[in-house]
Amino acid sequence: MISQAKLTHALEGVLVPGARRDVVKMNLVRALSASGDKVSVVIAAVALPPPAQEWLKSKVEEVLKGEPGVKTVDVKVIAAKPAEVNVVGKVIAVMSGKGGVGKSMVASLLATSLQREGKEVGILDADITGPSIPRMFGLSGVKPAGNEDSIIPVLSATGIEIMSINLMLENEDEPVIWRGPVVAKVIQQFWQDTLWGMLDYLIVDLPPGTSDAPLTVMQSLPVAGAVVVLSPQQLAAMVVRKAVKMAKKLSIPVLGVVENMSYFQIPGSKKRVEIFGTSHLAEMAEAAETTLTVQLPIDPKLAALCDDGKIEQYRSKDFDAFAKALSTAKVRQA
Amino acid sequence: MISQAKLTHALEGVLVPGARRDVVKMNLVRALSASGDKVSVVIAAVALPPPAQEWLKSKVEEVLKGEPGVKTVDVKVIAAKPAEVNVVGKVIAVMSGKGGVGKSMVASLLATSLQREGKEVGILDADITGPSIPRMFGLSGVKPAGNEDSIIPVLSATGIEIMSINLMLENEDEPVIWRGPVVAKVIQQFWQDTLWGMLDYLIVDLPPGTSDAPLTVMQSLPVAGAVVVLSPQQLAAMVVRKAVKMAKKLSIPVLGVVENMSYFQIPGSKKRVEIFGTSHLAEMAEAAETTLTVQLPIDPKLAALCDDGKIEQYRSKDFDAFAKALSTAKVRQA
């Protein structure tokens, strides 16, 4: 009797071409059965050009034939769309209303912390006109694989799936001069036409403001909750309150609040300077109806890691604890 | 013989109701003539409700009758739209691509510096979803006057005309959840339906990104040139390069580049810390094809002035020199 679990385990050794994640994690195994010494498997060929489909088919056959007791393997490859195979646990939107408070950095740190906990994580960069995620992860110039209909996300150094408009541009400095409805369409495509596979978390990095892009994400993606980012400036707090109210209007719970650039630790001293003013974190948490908060200091090291595409190397116990608490918060499933 | 210049000077004493600027600066005097001891004047009643029109009419009559040699005054009040009387010297867009680099602060400082030089200046806050300008000038809660068709801008403490969506909202925390085309329409209204009167400079604070709002401003307003704002972070530089390329594509010259948060001067020490990394100012100026640049430090005092609505009190010799050089740059007229 051939064990189904063993067959599945064997298939975990088959990487999807261009994805660096295996067929099981990408949820491409649509059926798997064994009868006597014969194994039948159905593979969904999502986002794969014909040569990659052929390669995948023969690789699956080879791996399964290597299992004890298996004599014949019947591999059937079927066409499917990403939306048919994607299984995303929770969609978490990182929002801020105000730009430049470190929203993309927080989205990246959140993905990194959750990934370190053993979760499967992806990031959808919904900031179409100011995309920062690929740079944070050192992915400038990397192009995603895919076919005409579908895209395979790019994998970061530690294994986080990433999709961003900047991965699609010839030159990352190229401006995307699109009006709102086009921007909204692209975000929907990033959600529907990307082969995310099986993920525990999809972190969505929203652009600043309360117009098309955040609206599209909140209305057309099954957002479980939002993380709100602000800086200590009162002015930022005012604009961020707009974002909190927007989330409320759209019935999206705020799961936690991150205050970035809270203080600057003078090098070689224990003195902290509140460069951007005193904290509004407690007040904002109250407005957002959450008790989960964390502060991030102004840290030249962190700024350098962001610039060098090495955000995954940053460690903060406080932030890890924040991410862990966030992951256990009760929210609706995607 | 009654001097036309004296009559005009007398009219400079008549403030437009709700505007705190006089009928001459608001360009509401459409005709003025004297014949013998009789003076005829035509006043455009823009953005004024009927009682204010009546008041203005009698005030003009009273002031002109007080001039030596004048016996009878014929005041005719005609209807007009702001677009018919507005005369704006140069429209300068402050842009950045990336949010949070201090764009609104730079727009405010630029307006303040130009105003100190004796120029008539206005600010159009085109950041509809994240408006920061009223806060900078301590105008939270102030409502602009006007009638059904037209708006009179709010005047700052030092006399800068300001129009922002946040002056129109009941509560400044209220989010404006509008899609791009609506945002674009509002910006066009701020340009056309606001009684700017006669201005030497209209500074337009653009929102981050390269979508609807910046596109609308660059395509439908006679922008003479742009000022680009960035921070030392490479990531910001990448996104700002997009904005520079967008300006280029739309044939808008970049007049100058401002690097904000360049360094932090440790209090009580001469040490400067480049908190957000090393400068990319020279590189950005080259990309933008301009030689006019200035750096602004990370300055807790400046942050506090912004938060307290007292930006007009900030002085920086470097920035004043930058503004002066900018004002003499040769650009096309609005």
XYZ file of C-alpha atoms in Angstrom:
668
model
C 0.000 0.000 0.000
C 1.565 3.258 -1.126
C 1.266 6.096 1.389
C -0.319 9.272 0.079
C 1.650 11.295 2.608
C 4.906 9.884 1.276
C 3.930 10.716 -2.292
C 3.068 14.272 -1.247
C 6.347 14.510 0.601
C 8.159 13.348 -2.530
C 6.385 16.026 -4.584
C 7.635 18.656 -2.154
C 10.966 18.071 -3.848
C 9.639 19.315 -7.197
C 10.135 23.042 -7.587
C 7.816 24.974 -9.881
C 9.969 26.380 -12.701
C 10.627 30.070 -12.063
C 9.062 29.986 -8.619
C 11.697 28.357 -6.364
C 8.765 26.967 -4.358
C 7.511 23.405 -4.745
C 4.366 22.126 -6.465
C 2.718 21.355 -3.122
C 3.270 24.805 -1.620
C 2.174 26.345 -4.886
C -0.972 24.193 -4.632
C -0.528 22.824 -8.150
C -1.262 19.205 -7.143
C -4.967 19.038 -7.917
C -5.404 15.270 -7.410
C -3.195 12.423 -6.228
C -4.236 8.785 -5.909
C -2.586 5.392 -5.758
C -4.091 2.055 -6.770
C -1.885 -1.020 -6.484
C 1.468 -0.011 -7.974
C -0.058 2.728 -10.106
C -0.065 6.413 -9.161
C -2.251 9.025 -10.831
C -1.588 12.699 -10.365
C -3.183 15.836 -11.800
C -0.980 18.916 -11.972
C -2.352 22.393 -12.680
C 0.015 24.167 -15.055
C -0.498 27.715 -13.812
C 1.577 30.591 -15.152
C 3.872 28.168 -16.953
C 4.913 28.399 -20.601
C 4.747 25.060 -22.560
C 8.426 24.059 -22.110
C 8.154 24.533 -18.349
C 4.956 22.457 -18.322
C 6.791 19.616 -20.110
C 9.685 19.824 -17.675
C 7.328 19.800 -14.699
C 5.409 16.816 -16.044
C 8.525 14.685 -16.506
C 9.983 15.820 -13.171
C 6.804 14.798 -11.302
C 6.853 11.434 -13.105
C 10.509 10.865 -12.263
C 10.133 11.733 -8.587
C 7.032 9.574 -8.081
C 8.598 6.631 -9.926
C 11.471 6.838 -7.447
C 9.124 6.023 -4.565
C 9.130 2.421 -3.259
C 6.305 0.279 -4.667
C 5.474 2.609 -7.558
C 5.641 1.018 -11.019
C 3.595 3.260 -13.285
C 2.842 6.954 -12.986
C 0.114 8.753 -14.879
C 0.691 12.519 -14.861
C -2.066 14.671 -16.258
C -1.374 18.360 -16.752
C -4.418 20.633 -16.801
C -4.777 24.335 -17.424
C -5.818 26.526 -14.516
C -5.798 30.124 -13.420
C -3.972 31.412 -10.334
C -7.287 32.301 -8.680
C -8.258 28.606 -8.860
C -5.217 27.364 -6.945
C -4.337 30.276 -4.653
C -5.158 29.664 -1.015
C -4.311 32.663 1.117
C -4.866 32.426 4.872
C -5.011 36.077 5.868
C -4.652 39.241 3.833
C -3.201 42.034 5.967
C -3.088 45.568 4.585
C -0.363 47.914 5.808
C -1.705 51.425 5.497
C -0.891 54.897 6.574
C -2.712 57.698 4.788
C 0.498 59.717 5.016
C 3.462 58.790 2.861
C 7.032 58.428 4.018
C 6.276 57.223 7.510
C 7.863 53.853 6.704
C 4.853 51.893 5.538
C 6.787 49.741 3.064
C 9.461 49.112 5.659
C 6.855 47.972 8.177
C 5.201 45.733 5.546
C 8.607 44.189 4.848
C 9.489 43.741 8.526
C 6.085 42.196 9.195
C 6.533 39.705 6.356
C 10.037 38.905 7.606
C 8.944 38.363 11.214
C 6.038 36.116 10.206
C 8.280 34.165 7.857
C 10.794 33.570 10.668
C 7.954 32.076 12.707
C 7.639 29.435 10.009
C 4.726 30.958 8.118
C 4.444 31.079 4.349
C 4.315 34.755 3.443
C 3.852 36.911 0.363
C 3.900 40.668 -0.224
C 1.677 42.398 -2.754
C 3.093 45.856 -3.390
C -0.049 47.878 -4.118
C 1.913 51.121 -4.291
C 1.905 51.275 -8.078
C 3.274 54.785 -8.485
C 5.855 54.618 -5.680
C 6.800 50.955 -5.279
C 9.495 50.384 -2.647
C 9.269 46.676 -1.820
C 11.675 45.183 -4.410
C 14.455 47.576 -3.333
C 14.018 46.638 0.339
C 14.633 42.994 -0.559
C 17.452 43.652 -3.029
C 15.357 42.538 -6.000
C 15.995 45.483 -8.312
C 16.266 44.224 -11.848
C 14.830 40.776 -11.079
C 12.026 39.809 -13.475
C 9.174 37.458 -12.553
C 8.478 34.362 -14.668
C 5.062 33.579 -16.089
C 3.065 33.212 -19.272
C 0.595 35.536 -21.053
C -2.136 35.188 -18.427
C -0.345 34.730 -15.166
C 2.709 35.776 -13.188
C 4.926 33.839 -10.805
C 6.031 36.039 -7.900
C 9.711 36.639 -7.246
C 11.108 34.932 -4.144
C 13.193 36.919 -1.666
C 16.449 35.652 -0.122
C 14.591 34.095 2.808
C 11.653 32.825 0.760
C 9.014 35.561 0.786
C 6.905 35.799 -2.385
C 6.941 39.290 -3.837
C 4.933 40.988 -6.560
C 5.439 44.646 -7.449
C 5.017 46.838 -10.515
C 8.729 47.604 -10.297
C 9.486 43.941 -11.081
C 7.566 44.390 -14.337
C 9.289 47.561 -15.560
C 12.300 47.583 -17.871
C 13.839 50.279 -15.692
C 12.809 50.785 -12.076
C 13.145 54.581 -12.425
C 10.414 54.585 -15.075
C 7.354 56.493 -13.872
C 3.965 54.802 -14.093
C 1.796 57.697 -15.242
C -1.578 56.011 -14.985
C -4.912 57.333 -13.858
C -6.696 55.742 -10.921
C -8.861 53.158 -12.726
C -5.798 51.678 -14.444
C -3.919 51.549 -11.150
C -6.906 49.782 -9.581
C -6.982 47.223 -12.412
C -3.290 46.422 -11.986
C -3.731 45.804 -8.260
C -6.621 43.430 -8.964
C -4.425 41.604 -11.467
C -1.633 41.294 -8.911
C -4.163 39.615 -6.644
C -5.934 37.382 -9.189
C -3.314 36.647 -11.830
C -0.325 35.990 -9.579
C 0.398 32.395 -8.631
C 0.622 32.925 -4.883
C -0.068 29.240 -4.185
C -0.601 28.400 -0.513
C 0.219 31.246 1.839
C -0.468 31.814 5.505
C -0.199 35.574 5.052
C -0.330 37.996 2.186
C 0.882 41.425 3.273
C -0.440 44.222 1.065
C 1.621 47.412 1.022
C -0.895 50.176 0.337
C 0.079 53.514 -1.148
C -0.534 56.675 0.887
C -3.866 58.460 0.617
C -7.444 57.292 0.615
C -8.131 57.234 -3.122
C -8.173 54.500 -5.786
C -5.455 52.103 -4.697
C -6.328 51.705 -1.006
C -10.013 51.741 -1.924
C -9.552 48.964 -4.484
C -7.607 46.791 -2.066
C -10.123 47.220 0.729
C -13.120 46.673 -1.515
C -11.955 43.869 -3.787
C -9.459 41.882 -1.707
C -10.606 39.854 1.319
C -8.630 41.979 3.775
C -8.682 40.402 7.244
C -7.307 43.470 8.955
C -5.038 46.458 8.680
C -1.821 47.552 10.305
C -1.571 51.316 10.613
C 1.793 53.084 10.457
C 2.470 56.596 11.672
C 5.322 58.867 12.743
C 5.299 61.078 15.850
C 4.508 64.236 13.868
C 1.058 65.585 14.712
C 0.572 66.332 11.070
C 1.175 62.694 10.185
C -1.206 61.689 12.948
C -3.941 63.863 11.454
C -3.562 62.294 8.020
C -3.267 58.798 9.494
C -6.536 59.313 11.379
C -8.137 59.705 7.959
C -6.843 56.263 6.994
C -8.139 54.763 10.246
C -11.571 56.245 9.581
C -11.481 54.942 6.028
C -10.755 51.412 7.291
C -13.625 51.743 9.747
C -16.017 52.903 7.031
C -15.067 49.865 4.968
C -15.447 47.553 8.011
C -11.774 46.570 8.112
C -10.509 46.104 11.671
C -7.191 47.713 12.613
C -5.092 44.922 14.130
C -2.175 46.996 15.312
C -0.469 50.369 15.145
C 3.238 50.917 14.450
C 4.948 54.182 15.323
C 8.051 54.588 13.211
C 10.847 57.111 13.777
C 9.759 57.349 17.419
C 13.126 58.531 18.706
C 16.807 58.712 17.822
C 19.316 57.000 20.062
C 22.404 59.216 20.076
C 25.349 56.999 19.061
C 27.617 56.127 21.999
C 25.115 57.534 24.489
C 21.963 56.408 26.243
C 20.225 59.651 25.340
C 17.125 59.466 23.203
C 16.028 62.486 21.178
C 12.416 62.712 20.054
C 13.371 64.292 16.754
C 9.894 64.306 15.258
C 8.020 65.237 18.418
C 6.304 63.325 21.188
C 4.438 60.093 20.563
C 0.786 59.940 19.504
C 0.777 56.152 19.593
C -1.614 55.666 22.512
C -4.098 58.163 21.103
C -3.968 56.552 17.662
C -4.359 53.041 19.093
C -7.461 54.221 20.914
C -8.882 55.783 17.746
C -8.124 52.557 15.895
C -9.668 50.456 18.669
C -6.622 48.239 19.155
C -4.229 47.683 22.033
C -1.472 46.155 19.923
C 1.266 48.727 19.331
C 5.005 48.887 18.746
C 7.606 51.629 18.336
C 10.514 51.609 15.918
C 13.417 54.008 16.514
C 15.111 56.158 13.895
C 17.969 53.788 13.200
C 20.674 54.569 10.623
C 21.380 50.793 10.470
C 17.802 50.055 9.523
C 17.837 52.835 6.923
C 21.038 51.352 5.467
C 19.575 47.819 5.384
C 16.523 49.170 3.523
C 18.747 50.957 1.021
C 21.000 47.936 0.571
C 18.101 45.538 -0.010
C 18.863 43.625 3.178
C 15.771 44.326 5.248
C 15.504 40.612 6.041
C 18.640 40.929 8.177
C 17.084 43.397 10.605
C 16.062 41.995 13.976
C 13.939 43.704 16.562
C 12.583 41.741 19.514
C 9.819 44.282 20.006
C 8.731 44.028 16.406
C 8.898 40.219 16.378
C 6.646 40.178 19.453
C 4.267 42.580 17.707
C 4.112 40.341 14.624
C 3.520 37.263 16.763
C 0.666 38.915 18.662
C -0.755 40.074 15.350
C -0.659 36.560 13.921
C -2.764 35.239 16.778
C -5.336 38.036 16.603
C -8.765 36.712 15.710
C -9.762 37.986 12.292
C -11.873 36.778 9.430
C -10.244 34.435 6.932
C -9.609 35.374 3.320
C -7.890 116.502 -12.786
C -8.346 113.415 -10.596
C -5.362 111.054 -10.602
C -6.167 107.469 -11.542
C -3.216 106.286 -9.448
C -4.644 108.000 -6.363
C -8.040 106.422 -6.925
C -6.437 103.009 -7.254
C -4.429 103.654 -4.122
C -7.625 104.577 -2.296
C -9.256 101.348 -3.452
C -6.338 99.421 -1.958
C -7.952 100.304 1.339
C -11.086 98.304 0.489
C -10.799 94.710 1.621
C -12.803 92.045 -0.169
C -15.231 90.576 2.390
C -13.916 87.218 3.607
C -10.620 87.617 1.793
C -8.571 90.037 3.927
C -6.978 91.215 0.673
C -8.057 94.381 -1.101
C -10.104 94.763 -4.282
C -7.040 95.783 -6.287
C -4.907 92.779 -5.285
C -7.908 90.535 -5.856
C -8.174 92.134 -9.308
C -11.851 92.936 -8.855
C -11.561 96.487 -10.246
C -12.493 95.862 -13.867
C -12.693 99.526 -14.954
C -11.944 102.878 -13.350
C -12.338 106.258 -14.987
C -12.726 109.870 -13.955
C -14.369 112.659 -15.908
C -14.506 116.060 -14.270
C -15.646 115.442 -10.688
C -17.332 112.157 -11.563
C -15.746 108.748 -11.039
C -17.032 105.566 -12.635
C -15.890 102.187 -11.412
C -16.810 98.632 -12.345
C -16.316 96.008 -9.655
C -16.466 92.285 -10.376
C -18.373 90.571 -7.571
C -16.557 87.245 -7.601
C -17.260 84.605 -4.971
C -19.376 87.057 -2.985
C -22.867 86.409 -1.661
C -25.377 89.290 -2.232
C -24.966 90.995 1.187
C -21.185 91.098 0.723
C -21.688 92.560 -2.768
C -23.864 95.330 -1.299
C -21.306 96.057 1.390
C -18.488 96.170 -1.147
C -20.425 98.490 -3.419
C -21.115 101.037 -0.672
C -17.563 100.746 0.691
C -16.055 101.492 -2.734
C -18.411 104.446 -3.119
C -17.527 105.798 0.325
C -13.777 105.503 -0.191
C -13.801 107.143 -3.617
C -16.070 109.970 -2.424
C -13.470 110.702 0.243
C -10.881 111.512 -2.441
C -10.250 115.224 -3.116
C -12.131 116.563 -6.152
C -14.588 113.682 -6.359
C -18.241 114.659 -6.190
C -20.189 111.778 -7.659
C -19.274 108.114 -7.810
C -20.941 105.566 -10.048
C -20.237 102.029 -8.867
C -21.359 99.215 -11.114
C -21.157 95.673 -9.793
C -20.927 92.928 -12.401
C -20.918 89.160 -12.079
C -17.692 87.340 -12.956
C -15.963 84.045 -12.426
C -12.617 83.649 -10.650
C -10.993 82.473 -13.895
C -11.869 85.858 -15.453
C -10.074 87.923 -12.829
C -7.254 85.639 -11.629
C -3.821 86.707 -12.832
C -1.141 84.311 -11.655
C 2.471 85.071 -12.513
C 4.099 81.668 -12.129
C 2.665 78.336 -11.097
C 5.324 76.247 -9.363
C 4.594 72.610 -8.554
C 6.348 71.028 -5.579
C 6.600 67.326 -6.288
C 8.307 64.278 -4.985
C 6.984 60.934 -6.140
C 7.726 59.601 -2.673
C 5.566 60.684 0.243
C 6.794 61.873 3.607
C 9.983 63.494 2.391
C 8.673 66.894 3.435
C 7.023 68.072 0.247
C 4.292 70.070 1.967
C 6.865 71.590 4.293
C 9.014 72.665 1.347
C 5.956 74.090 -0.454
C 5.143 76.080 2.692
C 8.722 77.290 3.204
C 8.953 78.292 -0.454
C 5.736 80.305 -0.211
C 6.982 81.912 3.007
C 10.384 82.858 1.563
C 8.855 84.345 -1.580
C 6.299 86.236 0.477
C 9.077 87.736 2.626
C 10.676 89.014 -0.553
C 7.535 91.062 -1.095
C 5.829 88.753 -3.564
C 2.123 87.955 -3.544
C 1.891 84.217 -3.006
C -0.771 81.528 -2.852
C -0.681 77.799 -2.139
C -2.966 75.292 -3.845
C -2.912 72.085 -1.810
C -3.406 69.433 -4.501
C -2.903 66.616 -2.010
C -6.589 65.826 -1.718
C -6.306 62.612 0.258
C -3.459 63.718 2.559
C -3.672 67.504 2.839
C -1.059 68.975 5.199
C -0.921 72.666 4.283
C -3.637 74.114 6.591
C -2.012 72.474 9.624
C 1.397 73.927 8.756
C -0.120 77.413 8.836
C -2.291 76.861 11.902
C -5.509 77.062 9.887
C -7.232 73.922 11.173
C -10.918 74.602 11.512
C -10.851 77.823 9.455
C -13.493 77.837 6.708
C -13.131 79.754 3.450
C -15.787 82.265 2.401
C -17.479 82.189 -0.984
C -20.770 81.648 -2.764
C -22.219 78.657 -4.666
C -19.815 78.930 -7.609
C -16.616 80.259 -6.175
C -14.347 80.142 -3.150
C -12.257 82.810 -1.475
C -8.954 81.365 -0.241
C -8.042 81.549 3.430
C -5.227 83.979 4.283
C -2.339 82.839 6.489
C -0.911 84.910 9.351
C 1.614 86.586 7.032
C -0.767 86.947 4.095
C -0.381 83.822 1.964
C -3.545 82.693 0.165
C -4.340 79.056 0.886
C -6.805 76.594 -0.579
C -7.000 72.992 0.586
C -9.646 70.285 0.781
C -9.129 70.243 4.542
C -10.519 73.790 4.714
C -13.725 72.455 3.155
C -14.276 69.489 5.483
C -16.418 69.633 8.610
C -13.712 67.668 10.431
C -10.098 67.602 9.246
C -9.772 63.916 10.236
C -12.490 62.972 7.756
C -11.097 60.780 4.966
C -11.769 61.771 1.377
C -12.477 58.380 -0.180
C -12.672 59.454 -3.797
C -11.476 57.755 -6.951
C -8.959 59.488 -9.200
C -11.308 61.291 -11.623
C -13.127 62.979 -8.716
C -9.828 64.007 -7.159
C -8.738 65.451 -10.514
C -11.987 67.431 -10.809
C -11.542 68.940 -7.343
C -8.013 70.084 -8.175
C -9.255 71.757 -11.354
C -11.953 73.501 -9.314
C -9.366 74.725 -6.825
C -7.545 76.283 -9.753
C -10.524 77.701 -11.664
C -13.138 78.442 -9.017
C -10.907 79.995 -6.372
C -10.583 83.769 -6.342
C -6.783 83.923 -6.305
C -6.787 87.485 -7.652
C -3.352 88.822 -8.595
C -0.498 86.606 -7.487
C 3.179 86.571 -8.339
C 3.423 82.883 -7.417
C 1.015 80.037 -6.929
C 2.756 77.120 -5.241
C 1.023 73.790 -5.907
C 1.654 71.062 -3.342
C 1.342 67.820 -5.298
C 0.518 64.509 -3.669
C 3.063 61.685 -3.887
C 2.961 59.316 -6.833
C 2.596 59.798 -10.549
C -1.113 59.088 -10.945
C -4.220 61.287 -11.261
C -3.469 64.282 -9.067
C 0.051 65.139 -10.281
C -1.013 64.282 -13.822
C -4.012 66.627 -13.644
C -1.933 69.490 -12.283
C 0.773 69.093 -14.907
C -1.669 68.712 -17.766
C -4.347 71.255 -16.914
C -2.527 73.981 -14.965
C 0.033 76.269 -16.657
C 2.918 74.956 -14.546
C 6.044 77.062 -15.120
C 8.339 74.616 -13.391
C 8.687 72.081 -10.639
C 10.640 71.874 -7.413
C 11.611 68.316 -6.550
C 11.931 67.185 -2.933
C 13.789 64.096 -1.765
C 15.366 62.599 1.321
C 18.822 60.973 1.434
C 17.396 57.435 1.343
C 18.292 55.639 -1.873
C 14.834 54.240 -1.942
C 13.359 57.716 -1.890
C 15.789 58.735 -4.618
C 14.572 55.874 -6.823
C 10.940 56.890 -6.457
C 11.773 60.586 -6.871
C 13.569 59.807 -10.140
C 10.205 58.566 -11.386
C 8.698 61.977 -10.607
C 11.572 63.739 -12.395
C 11.020 61.575 -15.461
C 7.302 62.262 -15.339
C 7.952 66.020 -15.308
C 10.289 65.596 -18.259
C 7.707 63.583 -20.207
C 5.184 66.352 -19.636
C 7.758 69.034 -20.605
C 7.838 70.662 -17.182
C 11.309 71.952 -16.290
C 12.681 71.144 -12.848
C 13.779 74.479 -11.360
C 15.437 73.188 -8.237
C 15.954 70.195 -5.970
C 15.538 70.214 -2.185
C 17.051 67.497 -0.029
C 15.195 67.320 3.253
C 16.336 65.461 6.385
C 19.914 65.653 5.086
C 21.547 65.329 8.504
C 20.871 65.676 12.208
C 22.871 68.149 14.213
C 23.419 66.548 17.625
C 22.151 69.041 20.233
C 24.976 70.770 22.099
C 27.589 69.378 19.713
C 28.964 70.205 16.289
C 28.558 66.613 15.171
C 26.299 65.896 12.246
C 24.784 62.420 11.818
C 23.560 61.378 8.393
C 20.651 59.458 9.848
C 19.013 58.559 6.559
C 22.203 57.840 4.633
C 24.492 59.870 2.397
C 23.216 62.550 0.073
C 22.001 61.872 -3.468
C 21.410 65.544 -4.119
C 24.070 66.083 -6.778
C 23.007 62.986 -8.686
C 19.347 64.000 -8.555
C 20.115 67.567 -9.661
C 21.974 66.162 -12.647
C 19.073 63.865 -13.536
C 16.706 66.817 -13.205
C 19.003 69.060 -15.271
C 19.218 71.815 -12.702
C 22.056 73.278 -10.643
C 19.853 74.901 -8.033
C 19.854 72.806 -4.862
C 19.488 73.207 -1.131
C 19.690 70.955 1.925
C 17.440 71.100 4.968
C 18.589 69.398 8.185
C 16.469 67.171 10.412
C 15.502 69.866 12.876
C 13.234 69.183 15.870
C 12.448 72.921 15.937
C 11.210 72.830 12.359
C 9.137 69.703 13.060
C 7.602 71.459 16.069
C 6.821 74.624 14.053
C 5.081 72.451 11.429
C 3.052 70.692 14.102
C 2.176 73.947 15.862
C 1.048 75.656 12.650
C 3.871 78.186 12.820
C 5.896 77.298 9.745
C 5.994 80.991 8.796
C 8.293 81.607 11.768
C 11.054 79.339 10.455
C 14.071 81.068 8.968
C 16.819 79.457 6.951
C 19.312 81.617 5.085
C 20.104 78.753 2.743
C 16.485 78.200 1.901
C 15.782 81.922 1.433
C 18.692 82.080 -1.018
C 17.299 79.030 -2.816
C 13.865 80.652 -3.118
C 15.390 83.881 -4.376
C 17.409 82.103 -7.044
C 14.322 80.160 -8.008
C 12.282 83.339 -8.389
C 14.751 84.717 -10.901
C 14.927 81.515 -12.960
C 13.663 82.047 -16.468
C 10.484 80.067 -16.995
C 7.341 80.391 -19.021
C 4.560 82.549 -17.596
C 1.199 81.130 -16.544
